[in-house]
Short mmCIF file of C-alpha atoms in Angstrom, two decimals:
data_model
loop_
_atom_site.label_atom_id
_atom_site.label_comp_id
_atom_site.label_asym_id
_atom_site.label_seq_id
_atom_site.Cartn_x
_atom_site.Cartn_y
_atom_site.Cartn_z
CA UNK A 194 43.49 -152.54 57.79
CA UNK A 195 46.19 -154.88 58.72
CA UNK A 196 45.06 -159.02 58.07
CA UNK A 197 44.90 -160.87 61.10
CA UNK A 198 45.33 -164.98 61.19
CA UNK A 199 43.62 -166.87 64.42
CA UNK A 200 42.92 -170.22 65.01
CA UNK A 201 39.55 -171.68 62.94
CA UNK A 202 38.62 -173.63 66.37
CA UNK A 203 39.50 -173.83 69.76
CA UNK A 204 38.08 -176.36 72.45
CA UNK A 205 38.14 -176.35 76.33
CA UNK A 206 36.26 -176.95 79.51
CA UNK A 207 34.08 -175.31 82.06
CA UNK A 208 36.09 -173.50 84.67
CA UNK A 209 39.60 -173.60 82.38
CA UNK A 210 41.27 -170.56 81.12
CA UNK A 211 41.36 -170.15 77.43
CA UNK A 212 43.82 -167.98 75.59
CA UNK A 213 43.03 -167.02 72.13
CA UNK A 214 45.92 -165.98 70.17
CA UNK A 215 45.65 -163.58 66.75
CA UNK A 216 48.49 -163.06 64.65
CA UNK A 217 48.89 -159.48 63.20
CA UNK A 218 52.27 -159.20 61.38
CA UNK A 219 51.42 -155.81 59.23
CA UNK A 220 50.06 -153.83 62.19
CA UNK A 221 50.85 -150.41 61.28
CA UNK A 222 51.97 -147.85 64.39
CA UNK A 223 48.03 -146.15 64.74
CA UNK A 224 45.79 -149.51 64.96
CA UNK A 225 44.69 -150.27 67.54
CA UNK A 226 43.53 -154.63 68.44
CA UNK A 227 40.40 -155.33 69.25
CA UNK A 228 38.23 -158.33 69.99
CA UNK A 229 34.66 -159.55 69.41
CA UNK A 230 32.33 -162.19 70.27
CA UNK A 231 29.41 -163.53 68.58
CA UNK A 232 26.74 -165.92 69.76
CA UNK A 233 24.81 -167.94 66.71
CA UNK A 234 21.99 -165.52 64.80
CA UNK A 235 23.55 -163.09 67.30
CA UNK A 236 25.28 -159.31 66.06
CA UNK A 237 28.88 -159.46 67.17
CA UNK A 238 29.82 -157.66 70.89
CA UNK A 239 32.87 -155.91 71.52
CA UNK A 240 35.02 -157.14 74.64
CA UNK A 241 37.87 -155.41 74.70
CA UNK A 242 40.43 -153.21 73.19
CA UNK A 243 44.15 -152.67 73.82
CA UNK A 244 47.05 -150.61 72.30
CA UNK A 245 50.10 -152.54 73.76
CA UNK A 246 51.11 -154.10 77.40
CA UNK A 247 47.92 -155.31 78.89
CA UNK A 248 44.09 -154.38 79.38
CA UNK A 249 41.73 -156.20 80.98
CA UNK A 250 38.20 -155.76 81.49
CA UNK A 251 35.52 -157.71 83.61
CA UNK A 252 35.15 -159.68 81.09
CA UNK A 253 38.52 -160.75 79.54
CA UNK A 254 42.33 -159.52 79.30
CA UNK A 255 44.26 -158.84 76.07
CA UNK A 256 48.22 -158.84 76.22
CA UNK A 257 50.21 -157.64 73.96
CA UNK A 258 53.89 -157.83 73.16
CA UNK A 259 56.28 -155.06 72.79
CA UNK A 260 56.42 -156.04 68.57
CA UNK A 261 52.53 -155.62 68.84
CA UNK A 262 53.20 -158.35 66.05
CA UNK A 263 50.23 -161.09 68.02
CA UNK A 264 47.98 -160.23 70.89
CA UNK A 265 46.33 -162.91 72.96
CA UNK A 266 42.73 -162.86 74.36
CA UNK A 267 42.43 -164.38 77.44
CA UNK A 268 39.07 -165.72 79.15
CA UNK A 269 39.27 -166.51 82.78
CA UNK A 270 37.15 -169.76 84.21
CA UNK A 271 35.09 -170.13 81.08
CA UNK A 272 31.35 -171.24 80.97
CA UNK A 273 29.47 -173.00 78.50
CA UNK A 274 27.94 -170.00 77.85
CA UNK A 275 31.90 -168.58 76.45
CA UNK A 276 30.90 -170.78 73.61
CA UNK A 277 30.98 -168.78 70.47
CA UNK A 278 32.84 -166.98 67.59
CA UNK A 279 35.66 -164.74 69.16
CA UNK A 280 37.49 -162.02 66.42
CA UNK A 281 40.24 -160.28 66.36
CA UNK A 282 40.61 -156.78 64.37
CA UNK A 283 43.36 -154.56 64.09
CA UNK A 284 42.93 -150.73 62.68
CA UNK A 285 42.86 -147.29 63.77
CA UNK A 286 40.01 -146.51 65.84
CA UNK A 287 40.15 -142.98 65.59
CA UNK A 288 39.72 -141.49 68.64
CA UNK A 289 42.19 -139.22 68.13
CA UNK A 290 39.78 -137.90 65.52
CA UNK A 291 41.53 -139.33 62.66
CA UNK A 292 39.81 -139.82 59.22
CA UNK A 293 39.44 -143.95 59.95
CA UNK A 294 35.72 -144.34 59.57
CA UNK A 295 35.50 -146.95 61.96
CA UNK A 296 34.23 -149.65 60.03
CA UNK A 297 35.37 -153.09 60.72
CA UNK A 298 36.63 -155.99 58.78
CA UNK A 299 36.07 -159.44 60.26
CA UNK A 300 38.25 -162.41 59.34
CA UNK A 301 36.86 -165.96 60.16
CA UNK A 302 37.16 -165.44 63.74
CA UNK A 303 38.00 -168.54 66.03
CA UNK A 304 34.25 -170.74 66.75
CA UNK A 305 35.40 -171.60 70.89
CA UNK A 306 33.51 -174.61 72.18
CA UNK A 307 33.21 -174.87 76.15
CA UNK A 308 32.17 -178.29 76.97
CA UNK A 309 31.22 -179.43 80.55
CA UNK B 224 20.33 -155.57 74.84
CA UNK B 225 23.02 -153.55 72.97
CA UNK B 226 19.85 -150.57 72.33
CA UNK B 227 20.22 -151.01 68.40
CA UNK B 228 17.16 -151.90 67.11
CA UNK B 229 16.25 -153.48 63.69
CA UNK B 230 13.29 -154.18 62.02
CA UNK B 231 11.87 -156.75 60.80
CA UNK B 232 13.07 -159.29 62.86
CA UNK B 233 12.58 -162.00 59.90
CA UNK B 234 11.99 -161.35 55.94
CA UNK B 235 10.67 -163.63 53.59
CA UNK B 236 10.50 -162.70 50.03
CA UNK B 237 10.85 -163.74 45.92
CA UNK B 238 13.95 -163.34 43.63
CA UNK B 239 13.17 -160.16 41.83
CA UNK B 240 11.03 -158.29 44.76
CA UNK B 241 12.24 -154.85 46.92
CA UNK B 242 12.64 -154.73 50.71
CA UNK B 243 13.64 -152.30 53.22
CA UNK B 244 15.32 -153.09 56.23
CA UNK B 245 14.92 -150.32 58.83
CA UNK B 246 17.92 -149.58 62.18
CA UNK B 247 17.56 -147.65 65.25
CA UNK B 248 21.27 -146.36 66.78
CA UNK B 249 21.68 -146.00 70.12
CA UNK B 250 20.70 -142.98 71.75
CA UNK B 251 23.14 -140.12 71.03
CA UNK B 252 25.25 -142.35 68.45
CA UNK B 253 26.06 -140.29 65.02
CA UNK B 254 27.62 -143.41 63.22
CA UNK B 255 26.05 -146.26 61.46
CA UNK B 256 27.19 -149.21 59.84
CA UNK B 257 25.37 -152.17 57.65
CA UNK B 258 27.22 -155.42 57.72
CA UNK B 259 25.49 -158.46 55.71
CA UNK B 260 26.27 -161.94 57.40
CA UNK B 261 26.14 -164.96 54.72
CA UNK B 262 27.39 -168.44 55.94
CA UNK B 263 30.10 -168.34 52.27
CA UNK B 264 31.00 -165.02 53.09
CA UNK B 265 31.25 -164.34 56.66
CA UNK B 266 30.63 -160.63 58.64
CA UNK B 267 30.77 -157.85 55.93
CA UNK B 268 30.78 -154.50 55.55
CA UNK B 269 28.55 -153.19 53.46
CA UNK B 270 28.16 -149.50 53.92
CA UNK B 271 28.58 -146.39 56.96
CA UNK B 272 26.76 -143.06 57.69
CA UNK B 273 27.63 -140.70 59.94
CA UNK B 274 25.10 -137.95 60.57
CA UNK B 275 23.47 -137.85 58.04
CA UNK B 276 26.02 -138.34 55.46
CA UNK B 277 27.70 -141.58 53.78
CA UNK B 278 31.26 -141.66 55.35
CA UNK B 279 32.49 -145.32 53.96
CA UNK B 280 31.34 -147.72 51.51
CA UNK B 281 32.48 -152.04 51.44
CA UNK B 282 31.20 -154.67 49.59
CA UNK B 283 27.88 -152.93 48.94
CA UNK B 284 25.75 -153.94 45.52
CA UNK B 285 24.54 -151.41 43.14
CA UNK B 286 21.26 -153.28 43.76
CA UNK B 287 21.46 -151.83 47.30
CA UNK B 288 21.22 -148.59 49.18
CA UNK B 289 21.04 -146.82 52.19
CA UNK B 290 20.02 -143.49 53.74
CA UNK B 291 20.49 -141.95 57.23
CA UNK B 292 17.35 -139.57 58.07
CA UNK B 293 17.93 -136.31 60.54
CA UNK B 294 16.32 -138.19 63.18
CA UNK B 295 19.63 -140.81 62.93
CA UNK B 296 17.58 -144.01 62.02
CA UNK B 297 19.10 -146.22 58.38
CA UNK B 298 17.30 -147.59 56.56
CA UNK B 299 19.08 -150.44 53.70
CA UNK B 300 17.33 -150.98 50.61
CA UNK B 301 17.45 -154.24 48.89
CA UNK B 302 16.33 -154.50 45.29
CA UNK B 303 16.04 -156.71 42.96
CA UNK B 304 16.71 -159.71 45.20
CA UNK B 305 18.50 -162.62 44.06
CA UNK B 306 18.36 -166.17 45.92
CA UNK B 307 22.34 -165.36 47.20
CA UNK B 308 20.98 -161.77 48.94
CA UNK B 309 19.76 -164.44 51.90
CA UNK B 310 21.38 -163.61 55.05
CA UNK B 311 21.75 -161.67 58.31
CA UNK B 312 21.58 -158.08 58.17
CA UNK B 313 23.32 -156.21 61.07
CA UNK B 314 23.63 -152.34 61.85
CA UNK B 315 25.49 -151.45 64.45
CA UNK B 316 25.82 -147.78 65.48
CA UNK B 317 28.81 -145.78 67.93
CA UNK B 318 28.78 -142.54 69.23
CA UNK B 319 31.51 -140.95 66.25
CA UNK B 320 32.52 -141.92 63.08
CA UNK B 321 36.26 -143.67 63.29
CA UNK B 322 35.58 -145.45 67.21
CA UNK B 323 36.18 -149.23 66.48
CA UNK B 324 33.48 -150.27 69.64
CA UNK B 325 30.43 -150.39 67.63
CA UNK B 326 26.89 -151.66 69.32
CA UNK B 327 25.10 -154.33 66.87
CA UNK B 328 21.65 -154.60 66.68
CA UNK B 329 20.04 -157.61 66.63
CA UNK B 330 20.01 -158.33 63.02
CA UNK B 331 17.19 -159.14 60.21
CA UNK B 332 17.02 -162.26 58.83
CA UNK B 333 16.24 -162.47 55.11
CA UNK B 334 15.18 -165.38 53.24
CA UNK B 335 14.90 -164.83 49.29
CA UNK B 336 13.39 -168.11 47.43
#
């Protein structure tokens, strides 16, 4: 599975738009980038997924670049309750019915704290 | 309420003692996964069943195991604790093997002292 670098921390306000960006330089032509969020003593919850261009969800959008080199998770108006650990994971997610097995490697993730 | 359930919620035992933490999948998932959560070592992956079978292992201990019964529940056993084995135990679950949107259950929290 292809490393990913993101930033440790990341602080902003209620109502702002915050833009998480994840760095994936070795992403091979299958994976696919996805994104999780975890509150404290919490298991982690996907958000969103995205292959290239740009998805977006109810929750958040993810764009991606044609070099599918970085992808950026974006979180309109946060709240304080956005605050939390947000990761990003590249790999193949197999629904092609590949042989990935699906499971997923977590880096450090970036700790977002929404203040008032 | 992702519909993964765990049990116990909270586990408090001594260096050298056995435990068995015990997961739920979602309804109509095949695929489980164990991660262990320790605040030195982040979210990992410990081990992965799919139907029955063990598809995947990670950064699972000898001391440890796991099984997947017909009836799709995991169980994770945990022997011979050690005072590091403290942390959050998560399964998740997803309807196939290789789909990279897995549901996490709430997790167990064990304390070894």
């Amino acid at each position: 599975l292809a490393k990913t670098t993101q930033p440790i921390s990341m602080d902003s306000y209620e109502g702002q738009e915050v833009n998480i960006t994840c760095s994936h330089n070795n992403i091979a032509t299958n994976d696919y980038i996805t994104w999780y969020q975890q509150f404290p003593s919490q298991g982690p919850r996907f958000i969103i997924q995205g292959y290239k261009t740009k998805v977006t969800n109810e929750v958040a959008s993810l764009f991606i670049p044609a070099d599918r080199k970085s992808s950026t998770l974006s979180l309109p108006r946060v709240s304080l309750s956005d605050t939390a650990v947000y990761y990003c994971l590249v790999g193949d997610t197999g629904r092609g019915g590949s042989s990935n097995t699906g499971k997923l490697i977590f880096g450090q993730g970036t700790t977002l704290q929404v203040k008032p | 309420d992702s519909g993964v359930t765990q049990t116990p919620k909270h586990l408090i035992t001594a260096t050298g003692q056995r435990v068995t933490l015990r997961c739920s999948p979602r309804s109509g998932d095949l695929s489980v996964y164990w991660y262990q959560q320790s605040l030195d070592q982040g979210l990992q992956f410990l081990i992965q069943y799919y139907n029955g079978e063990e598809r995947a292992k990670g950064n699972i201990l000898e001391r440890f195991s796991a099984q997947q019964f017909p009836d799709l529940h995991s169980e994770l056993n945990l022997s011979s604790l050690e005072l590091g084995d403290s942390a959050l135990y998560f399964c998740a679950s997803s309807p196939r093997a290789g789909f990279n949107e897995q549901f996490f259950g709430p997790g167990t929290r064990l304390t070894v002292l």
